[in-house]
Amino acid sequence: MSEALIAGLARDIRPVRRLRPAWQRAGGGLLLALAAAAALAVWHGPRPNLADALASPGFIWRLAGAAFTAVFGALAAAQLSVPGRSPLWLAAPMAGICVWVAGIGHGCASAWVVLLPGMLAPEEAASCLLTVVLTGLVAIAAMTVMLRRGAPQRLVPASLAAGLAAAGCAGATLTLLHPIDASAMVLAWNIGAMLLLVGVELLVGTRLLRLRAAGAPR
Amino acid sequence: MSAEPKPNWSELMASAQSGDGAAYACLLAEVLPWLRALARHALRDETEDAVQDILLTLHAARHTYDPDRPFKPWLAAIARARIADRQRGQVRRFRRETMLDQTHETFAAEPANMFMDAEALAHAVAGLPAGQRQALELLKLKEMTLQEAAAQTGLTITALKVATHRAIAALRRKLAP
């Protein structure tokens, strides 16, 4: 019965190291993603027309939106990995997503550029994919480790927040490194990266968290 | 005589995080009635199993508790999650399993398997409503499983069980001496 279980748990108890505050855990995860992005930037170099791009409102909105999504997604994931925290934390990265999508929409509305064959060289397309995969997967790995250190009771919201953080990291890196200004490609790469990384985190991340939860008590 | 002050759950949990077994035992004993009430309210059975799930999760997740925050919301979130897991498990088992009821049982003893006038039985079965007759034929005569009969007829397992139960009750009334 439960009384016997209580006696056993109390008899065998060991001290534990308390979880660090959410902002520290989120910051640690984001630093890893930033390191991956920095390594990519050194290897690939920034986009050729970065100075011109910085003068474009659509570019600024996309970059800021992706960065906010990354930061608040990571913070929300860190909060949601602790029992009893408000589920409203999942709303935190949504504001960043709105800004990100507004930036994509601004580019499409102001100058819709039809996608023409050869507009993006295959090497550049492969490089874009590599950027999304590398930064996204490093961010997903960092977020999943952070979630596993916690004890999320609702796996889907926590994994969704982590996936959005990874998508934001990949989106910001993509925007800084690659000159994909053609409207349809901006849409495809940014939204595609978001859907891909959120999907990976929901599928793989939740499975890893369930395995962790099914393990023996400490 | 003044009453003993109620132990502070947050303080007890903070002590337990440091490895204080006595404080931990006191805390868990304090919360046990509350957890049982929560589980009893949400689940018809498996209450004690749910309580033990909650205690084990509390133990595994104790490093996540922040002593600067109230203890009860933290524990309530764990309790809700474990109770929801049990409820989902109950729904899955209900869908997968066939509960035995009286009509599914049979006995080896000779008197239980009475000789039946075959013609009277056939006449009684023919007189049943179509749905009851079909359920009886598929489940008792052709010995299909509930899943197979449901797939063939398009009826739910529950509907088949109800139809079979009514059919047998009706036959009992018709064939009673």
Tab-separated table of C-alpha atoms in Angstrom:
chain	number	residue	atom	x	y	z
A	1	MET	CA	0.000	0.000	0.000
A	2	SER	CA	0.959	3.657	-0.206
A	3	GLU	CA	2.169	3.815	3.413
A	4	ALA	CA	4.766	1.123	2.663
A	5	LEU	CA	5.835	2.987	-0.466
A	6	ILE	CA	6.244	6.200	1.554
A	7	ALA	CA	8.397	4.374	4.113
A	8	GLY	CA	10.601	3.020	1.334
A	9	LEU	CA	10.973	6.349	-0.454
A	10	ALA	CA	11.845	8.165	2.802
A	11	ARG	CA	14.312	5.475	3.861
A	12	ASP	CA	16.228	5.575	0.557
A	13	ILE	CA	16.061	9.310	-0.095
A	14	ARG	CA	19.153	11.084	-1.385
A	15	PRO	CA	19.845	14.843	-1.615
A	16	VAL	CA	19.098	16.370	-5.000
A	17	ARG	CA	20.513	19.377	-6.843
A	18	ARG	CA	17.673	21.815	-7.439
A	19	LEU	CA	16.857	22.815	-10.987
A	20	ARG	CA	18.383	26.137	-12.041
A	21	PRO	CA	15.982	29.039	-12.787
A	22	ALA	CA	14.175	28.885	-16.119
A	23	TRP	CA	15.995	31.859	-17.616
A	24	GLN	CA	19.386	30.242	-16.925
A	25	ARG	CA	18.371	26.917	-18.460
A	26	ALA	CA	16.835	28.612	-21.510
A	27	GLY	CA	19.915	30.807	-21.882
A	28	GLY	CA	22.203	27.783	-21.799
A	29	GLY	CA	20.237	26.081	-24.576
A	30	LEU	CA	20.198	29.216	-26.697
A	31	LEU	CA	23.944	29.712	-26.261
A	32	LEU	CA	24.558	26.289	-27.773
A	33	ALA	CA	22.357	27.164	-30.747
A	34	LEU	CA	24.153	30.506	-31.056
A	35	ALA	CA	27.502	28.699	-31.095
A	36	ALA	CA	26.272	26.487	-33.954
A	37	ALA	CA	25.045	29.560	-35.845
A	38	ALA	CA	28.371	31.354	-35.269
A	39	ALA	CA	30.294	28.337	-36.571
A	40	LEU	CA	28.097	28.308	-39.668
A	41	ALA	CA	28.586	32.063	-40.155
A	42	VAL	CA	32.357	31.638	-40.048
A	43	TRP	CA	32.193	28.805	-42.567
A	44	HIS	CA	29.571	30.315	-44.897
A	45	GLY	CA	30.072	34.011	-44.347
A	46	PRO	CA	27.200	36.508	-43.952
A	47	ARG	CA	24.818	37.201	-46.818
A	48	PRO	CA	26.356	39.402	-49.533
A	49	ASN	CA	23.928	42.336	-49.258
A	50	LEU	CA	23.617	42.413	-45.468
A	51	ALA	CA	23.956	46.213	-45.221
A	52	ASP	CA	21.142	46.725	-47.761
A	53	ALA	CA	19.026	44.077	-46.111
A	54	LEU	CA	19.321	45.782	-42.721
A	55	ALA	CA	17.647	48.828	-44.261
A	56	SER	CA	14.628	46.728	-45.267
A	57	PRO	CA	11.733	46.680	-42.735
A	58	GLY	CA	10.709	43.185	-43.843
A	59	PHE	CA	14.201	41.848	-43.095
A	60	ILE	CA	14.253	43.463	-39.648
A	61	TRP	CA	10.799	42.093	-38.816
A	62	ARG	CA	11.772	38.577	-39.937
A	63	LEU	CA	15.035	38.636	-37.984
A	64	ALA	CA	13.482	40.137	-34.870
A	65	GLY	CA	10.482	37.798	-35.047
A	66	ALA	CA	12.642	34.704	-35.429
A	67	ALA	CA	14.939	35.834	-32.597
A	68	PHE	CA	11.992	36.573	-30.265
A	69	THR	CA	10.453	33.210	-31.107
A	70	ALA	CA	13.748	31.507	-30.235
A	71	VAL	CA	14.189	33.351	-26.920
A	72	PHE	CA	10.600	33.126	-25.697
A	73	GLY	CA	10.181	29.592	-27.017
A	74	ALA	CA	13.207	28.495	-24.980
A	75	LEU	CA	11.931	30.344	-21.913
A	76	ALA	CA	8.468	28.814	-22.291
A	77	ALA	CA	9.968	25.321	-22.681
A	78	ALA	CA	12.050	25.830	-19.529
A	79	GLN	CA	8.989	26.988	-17.579
A	80	LEU	CA	6.752	24.203	-18.892
A	81	SER	CA	9.325	21.581	-17.860
A	82	VAL	CA	8.428	22.284	-14.217
A	83	PRO	CA	5.118	20.981	-12.791
A	84	GLY	CA	2.591	23.624	-11.841
A	85	ARG	CA	3.779	26.390	-14.157
A	86	SER	CA	1.094	28.217	-16.081
A	87	PRO	CA	0.190	26.759	-19.507
A	88	LEU	CA	-0.081	30.378	-20.680
A	89	TRP	CA	3.695	30.318	-21.097
A	90	LEU	CA	3.049	28.674	-24.460
A	91	ALA	CA	1.604	32.015	-25.603
A	92	ALA	CA	5.002	33.696	-25.080
A	93	PRO	CA	6.636	32.635	-28.400
A	94	MET	CA	3.394	33.297	-30.294
A	95	ALA	CA	4.060	37.041	-30.277
A	96	GLY	CA	7.457	36.380	-31.874
A	97	ILE	CA	5.799	34.187	-34.500
A	98	CYS	CA	3.350	36.991	-35.332
A	99	VAL	CA	6.238	39.411	-35.874
A	100	TRP	CA	8.122	36.789	-37.917
A	101	VAL	CA	5.127	36.075	-40.155
A	102	ALA	CA	4.477	39.839	-40.443
A	103	GLY	CA	8.018	40.217	-41.749
A	104	ILE	CA	7.437	37.455	-44.286
A	105	GLY	CA	4.129	39.022	-45.254
A	106	HIS	CA	5.693	42.479	-45.603
A	107	GLY	CA	8.194	41.131	-48.096
A	108	CYS	CA	5.471	39.395	-50.084
A	109	ALA	CA	3.117	42.392	-50.093
A	110	SER	CA	5.666	45.050	-50.987
A	111	ALA	CA	7.417	43.220	-53.786
A	112	TRP	CA	6.118	39.831	-54.763
A	113	VAL	CA	8.894	38.268	-56.808
A	114	VAL	CA	7.912	35.324	-58.896
A	115	LEU	CA	10.183	32.387	-58.419
A	116	LEU	CA	12.149	31.859	-61.606
A	117	PRO	CA	14.201	28.830	-62.505
A	118	GLY	CA	17.812	29.303	-61.523
A	119	MET	CA	16.986	32.101	-59.068
A	120	LEU	CA	18.556	30.067	-56.295
A	121	ALA	CA	21.554	27.988	-57.281
A	122	PRO	CA	21.465	24.364	-56.149
A	123	GLU	CA	24.540	24.961	-54.015
A	124	GLU	CA	22.817	27.830	-52.257
A	125	ALA	CA	19.673	25.737	-51.748
A	126	ALA	CA	21.769	22.943	-50.239
A	127	SER	CA	23.509	25.501	-48.039
A	128	CYS	CA	20.126	26.830	-46.850
A	129	LEU	CA	19.051	23.310	-45.989
A	130	LEU	CA	22.304	22.693	-44.135
A	131	THR	CA	21.764	25.900	-42.133
A	132	VAL	CA	18.252	24.861	-41.135
A	133	VAL	CA	19.276	21.320	-40.273
A	134	LEU	CA	22.450	22.192	-38.334
A	135	THR	CA	21.178	25.106	-36.266
A	136	GLY	CA	17.748	23.532	-35.873
A	137	LEU	CA	19.021	20.155	-34.735
A	138	VAL	CA	21.593	21.652	-32.338
A	139	ALA	CA	18.824	23.804	-30.864
A	140	ILE	CA	16.444	20.823	-30.657
A	141	ALA	CA	19.093	18.710	-28.927
A	142	ALA	CA	19.810	21.518	-26.432
A	143	MET	CA	16.096	22.086	-25.740
A	144	THR	CA	15.385	18.362	-25.343
A	145	VAL	CA	18.249	17.967	-22.853
A	146	MET	CA	16.837	20.950	-20.955
A	147	LEU	CA	13.351	19.414	-20.901
A	148	ARG	CA	14.680	16.046	-19.757
A	149	ARG	CA	16.477	17.687	-16.844
A	150	GLY	CA	13.115	19.047	-15.750
A	151	ALA	CA	9.941	17.026	-15.287
A	152	PRO	CA	7.315	18.248	-17.761
A	153	GLN	CA	3.919	16.780	-16.980
A	154	ARG	CA	2.326	17.950	-20.212
A	155	LEU	CA	4.729	16.783	-22.891
A	156	VAL	CA	3.084	18.273	-25.977
A	157	PRO	CA	3.051	21.954	-24.884
A	158	ALA	CA	6.626	21.694	-23.580
A	159	SER	CA	7.851	20.028	-26.787
A	160	LEU	CA	5.938	22.532	-28.912
A	161	ALA	CA	7.650	25.427	-27.142
A	162	ALA	CA	11.039	23.735	-27.588
A	163	GLY	CA	10.313	23.150	-31.282
A	164	LEU	CA	9.382	26.801	-31.761
A	165	ALA	CA	12.631	27.855	-30.078
A	166	ALA	CA	14.593	25.650	-32.489
A	167	ALA	CA	12.609	27.004	-35.442
A	168	GLY	CA	13.361	30.568	-34.331
A	169	CYS	CA	17.086	29.816	-34.084
A	170	ALA	CA	17.097	28.299	-37.568
A	171	GLY	CA	14.990	31.116	-39.004
A	172	ALA	CA	17.215	33.867	-37.600
A	173	THR	CA	20.360	32.139	-38.875
A	174	LEU	CA	18.782	31.585	-42.289
A	175	THR	CA	17.820	35.260	-42.522
A	176	LEU	CA	21.326	36.461	-41.609
A	177	LEU	CA	23.306	34.114	-43.811
A	178	HIS	CA	21.279	33.550	-46.958
A	179	PRO	CA	20.032	36.061	-49.520
A	180	ILE	CA	16.624	34.476	-50.008
A	181	ASP	CA	14.550	37.543	-50.699
A	182	ALA	CA	12.306	36.130	-53.392
A	183	SER	CA	8.936	36.130	-51.700
A	184	ALA	CA	7.939	32.567	-52.373
A	185	MET	CA	11.295	31.334	-51.153
A	186	VAL	CA	11.135	33.433	-47.991
A	187	LEU	CA	7.768	31.837	-47.302
A	188	ALA	CA	8.927	28.324	-48.141
A	189	TRP	CA	12.203	28.356	-46.207
A	190	ASN	CA	10.968	30.129	-43.103
A	191	ILE	CA	7.627	28.374	-42.747
A	192	GLY	CA	9.101	25.087	-43.929
A	193	ALA	CA	11.882	25.271	-41.333
A	194	MET	CA	9.345	26.078	-38.619
A	195	LEU	CA	7.077	23.157	-39.513
A	196	LEU	CA	9.982	20.728	-39.902
A	197	LEU	CA	11.659	21.526	-36.600
A	198	VAL	CA	8.449	21.704	-34.574
A	199	GLY	CA	7.425	18.367	-36.105
A	200	VAL	CA	10.756	16.740	-35.245
A	201	GLU	CA	10.591	17.959	-31.655
A	202	LEU	CA	6.972	16.800	-31.233
A	203	LEU	CA	7.754	13.346	-32.654
A	204	VAL	CA	11.207	12.660	-31.265
A	205	GLY	CA	11.307	14.930	-28.231
A	206	THR	CA	8.053	13.700	-26.700
A	207	ARG	CA	9.145	10.081	-27.198
A	208	LEU	CA	12.430	10.732	-25.387
A	209	LEU	CA	10.592	12.495	-22.568
A	210	ARG	CA	8.147	9.566	-22.200
A	211	LEU	CA	11.088	7.153	-21.963
A	212	ARG	CA	12.638	9.382	-19.316
A	213	ALA	CA	9.384	9.527	-17.342
A	214	ALA	CA	9.032	5.746	-17.501
A	215	GLY	CA	12.475	5.280	-15.897
A	216	ALA	CA	13.073	4.484	-12.251
A	217	PRO	CA	12.888	7.220	-9.625
A	218	ARG	CA	16.179	8.846	-8.616
B	1	MET	CA	-3.856	23.088	25.257
B	2	SER	CA	-2.981	24.754	21.979
B	3	ALA	CA	-3.154	22.631	18.828
B	4	GLU	CA	0.118	21.656	17.152
B	5	PRO	CA	0.873	23.918	14.191
B	6	LYS	CA	0.277	22.288	10.809
B	7	PRO	CA	3.605	21.397	9.196
B	8	ASN	CA	4.610	23.718	6.365
B	9	TRP	CA	4.664	21.581	3.232
B	10	SER	CA	7.110	23.914	1.431
B	11	GLU	CA	9.592	23.716	4.304
B	12	LEU	CA	9.247	19.946	4.573
B	13	MET	CA	9.869	19.571	0.838
B	14	ALA	CA	12.912	21.839	1.003
B	15	SER	CA	14.295	19.641	3.798
B	16	ALA	CA	13.526	16.528	1.784
B	17	GLN	CA	15.479	17.942	-1.154
B	18	SER	CA	18.469	18.102	1.197
B	19	GLY	CA	18.040	14.423	2.009
B	20	ASP	CA	16.038	14.660	5.282
B	21	GLY	CA	14.157	11.354	5.315
B	22	ALA	CA	12.066	12.158	8.400
B	23	ALA	CA	10.809	15.420	6.868
B	24	TYR	CA	10.053	13.597	3.624
B	25	ALA	CA	8.080	10.858	5.392
B	26	CYS	CA	6.142	13.506	7.334
B	27	LEU	CA	5.357	15.442	4.150
B	28	LEU	CA	4.174	12.388	2.211
B	29	ALA	CA	2.021	11.236	5.137
B	30	GLU	CA	0.481	14.736	5.281
B	31	VAL	CA	-0.392	14.858	1.562
B	32	LEU	CA	-1.588	11.237	1.306
B	33	PRO	CA	-5.247	11.853	2.364
B	34	TRP	CA	-5.508	14.763	-0.057
B	35	LEU	CA	-4.089	12.679	-2.918
B	36	ARG	CA	-6.478	9.828	-2.142
B	37	ALA	CA	-9.434	12.235	-2.190
B	38	LEU	CA	-8.302	13.637	-5.569
B	39	ALA	CA	-7.894	10.160	-7.064
B	40	ARG	CA	-11.187	8.876	-5.629
B	41	HIS	CA	-13.020	11.869	-7.086
B	42	ALA	CA	-11.665	11.268	-10.614
B	43	LEU	CA	-11.379	7.474	-10.839
B	44	ARG	CA	-13.887	4.727	-10.072
B	45	ASP	CA	-11.191	2.196	-9.284
B	46	GLU	CA	-7.357	1.940	-9.302
B	47	THR	CA	-7.380	4.803	-6.796
B	48	GLU	CA	-4.487	3.483	-4.755
B	49	ASP	CA	-2.505	2.714	-7.916
B	50	ALA	CA	-2.979	6.309	-9.044
B	51	VAL	CA	-1.858	7.606	-5.633
B	52	GLN	CA	1.306	5.510	-5.846
B	53	ASP	CA	1.956	6.787	-9.394
B	54	ILE	CA	1.719	10.329	-8.020
B	55	LEU	CA	4.090	9.572	-5.136
B	56	LEU	CA	6.649	8.010	-7.486
B	57	THR	CA	6.474	10.982	-9.861
B	58	LEU	CA	6.788	13.388	-6.919
B	59	HIS	CA	9.904	11.481	-5.875
B	60	ALA	CA	11.440	11.541	-9.380
B	61	ALA	CA	10.614	15.216	-9.897
B	62	ARG	CA	11.476	16.532	-6.426
B	63	HIS	CA	14.524	18.378	-7.774
B	64	THR	CA	12.216	20.631	-9.820
B	65	TYR	CA	10.377	22.078	-6.810
B	66	ASP	CA	11.263	25.689	-6.003
B	67	PRO	CA	10.936	26.293	-2.228
B	68	ASP	CA	10.122	29.967	-2.888
B	69	ARG	CA	6.843	28.887	-4.531
B	70	PRO	CA	3.827	27.189	-2.905
B	71	PHE	CA	4.015	23.402	-2.761
B	72	LYS	CA	0.374	22.500	-3.408
B	73	PRO	CA	0.117	23.768	-7.053
B	74	TRP	CA	3.330	21.891	-7.881
B	75	LEU	CA	1.967	18.649	-6.440
B	76	ALA	CA	-1.501	19.268	-7.916
B	77	ALA	CA	-0.003	19.440	-11.436
B	78	ILE	CA	1.709	16.077	-10.903
B	79	ALA	CA	-1.483	14.573	-9.467
B	80	ARG	CA	-3.609	15.809	-12.398
B	81	ALA	CA	-1.168	14.365	-14.918
B	82	ARG	CA	-0.993	10.912	-13.282
B	83	ILE	CA	-4.780	10.752	-12.805
B	84	ALA	CA	-5.268	11.711	-16.468
B	85	ASP	CA	-2.852	8.913	-17.449
B	86	ARG	CA	-4.941	6.425	-15.448
B	87	GLN	CA	-8.159	7.682	-17.025
B	88	ARG	CA	-6.686	7.271	-20.522
B	89	GLY	CA	-5.550	3.771	-19.617
B	90	GLN	CA	-9.049	2.883	-18.413
B	91	VAL	CA	-10.580	4.123	-21.677
B	92	ARG	CA	-8.053	2.138	-23.728
B	93	ARG	CA	-8.715	-1.042	-21.713
B	94	PHE	CA	-12.485	-0.626	-22.031
B	95	ARG	CA	-12.155	-0.404	-25.794
B	96	ARG	CA	-9.777	-3.353	-26.075
B	97	GLU	CA	-11.213	-5.795	-23.567
B	98	THR	CA	-14.471	-7.630	-23.339
B	99	MET	CA	-15.841	-7.712	-19.821
B	100	LEU	CA	-17.318	-11.066	-18.865
B	101	ASP	CA	-20.858	-11.025	-17.683
B	102	GLN	CA	-23.231	-13.739	-16.685
B	103	THR	CA	-24.272	-14.573	-20.218
B	104	HIS	CA	-20.661	-15.417	-21.173
B	105	GLU	CA	-20.163	-17.947	-18.434
B	106	THR	CA	-20.854	-21.613	-18.753
B	107	PHE	CA	-20.450	-24.445	-16.273
B	108	ALA	CA	-19.091	-27.932	-16.628
B	109	ALA	CA	-21.677	-29.495	-14.366
B	110	GLU	CA	-24.263	-31.578	-16.231
B	111	PRO	CA	-27.378	-29.949	-14.768
B	112	ALA	CA	-26.252	-26.568	-16.060
B	113	ASN	CA	-26.372	-27.763	-19.653
B	114	MET	CA	-30.036	-28.666	-19.848
B	115	PHE	CA	-31.423	-30.595	-22.781
B	116	MET	CA	-33.318	-28.255	-25.039
B	117	ASP	CA	-36.098	-29.077	-27.433
B	118	ALA	CA	-34.317	-28.106	-30.641
B	119	GLU	CA	-37.508	-27.244	-32.458
B	120	ALA	CA	-38.769	-25.042	-29.610
B	121	LEU	CA	-35.408	-23.278	-29.449
B	122	ALA	CA	-35.326	-22.662	-33.188
B	123	HIS	CA	-38.900	-21.332	-33.049
B	124	ALA	CA	-38.022	-19.023	-30.138
B	125	VAL	CA	-34.901	-17.694	-31.902
B	126	ALA	CA	-36.912	-17.072	-35.081
B	127	GLY	CA	-39.353	-15.025	-33.030
B	128	LEU	CA	-36.706	-12.617	-31.791
B	129	PRO	CA	-36.343	-9.116	-33.251
B	130	ALA	CA	-33.933	-9.053	-36.216
B	131	GLY	CA	-31.110	-7.285	-34.380
B	132	GLN	CA	-31.208	-9.648	-31.397
B	133	ARG	CA	-31.419	-12.705	-33.648
B	134	GLN	CA	-28.430	-11.542	-35.710
B	135	ALA	CA	-26.326	-10.880	-32.590
B	136	LEU	CA	-27.205	-14.299	-31.174
B	137	GLU	CA	-26.409	-16.089	-34.427
B	138	LEU	CA	-23.055	-14.401	-34.901
B	139	LEU	CA	-21.812	-14.584	-31.309
B	140	LYS	CA	-23.328	-17.802	-29.996
B	141	LEU	CA	-23.932	-19.989	-33.029
B	142	LYS	CA	-21.067	-18.940	-35.309
B	143	GLU	CA	-18.928	-18.150	-32.197
B	144	MET	CA	-17.450	-14.983	-33.656
B	145	THR	CA	-15.594	-12.606	-31.369
B	146	LEU	CA	-17.225	-9.285	-30.573
B	147	GLN	CA	-14.700	-7.492	-32.782
B	148	GLU	CA	-15.445	-9.781	-35.749
B	149	ALA	CA	-19.196	-9.444	-35.319
B	150	ALA	CA	-18.883	-5.649	-35.017
B	151	ALA	CA	-16.854	-5.511	-38.208
B	152	GLN	CA	-19.432	-7.608	-40.049
B	153	THR	CA	-22.539	-5.826	-38.845
B	154	GLY	CA	-21.231	-2.297	-38.475
B	155	LEU	CA	-22.633	-2.183	-34.940
B	156	THR	CA	-20.602	-1.163	-31.898
B	157	ILE	CA	-19.398	-3.786	-29.466
B	158	THR	CA	-21.646	-2.289	-26.799
B	159	ALA	CA	-24.696	-2.559	-29.070
B	160	LEU	CA	-23.890	-6.199	-29.808
B	161	LYS	CA	-23.512	-7.018	-26.120
B	162	VAL	CA	-26.829	-5.339	-25.312
B	163	ALA	CA	-28.594	-7.156	-28.171
B	164	THR	CA	-27.148	-10.528	-27.079
B	165	HIS	CA	-28.129	-9.938	-23.459
B	166	ARG	CA	-31.691	-9.040	-24.455
B	167	ALA	CA	-31.940	-11.989	-26.809
B	168	ILE	CA	-30.917	-14.474	-24.108
B	169	ALA	CA	-33.255	-12.858	-21.594
B	170	ALA	CA	-36.095	-13.123	-24.102
B	171	LEU	CA	-35.294	-16.806	-24.824
B	172	ARG	CA	-35.245	-17.548	-21.084
B	173	ARG	CA	-38.697	-16.057	-20.720
B	174	LYS	CA	-40.058	-17.940	-23.750
B	175	LEU	CA	-38.504	-21.310	-22.885
B	176	ALA	CA	-38.975	-21.236	-19.124
B	177	PRO	CA	-40.905	-24.299	-17.903
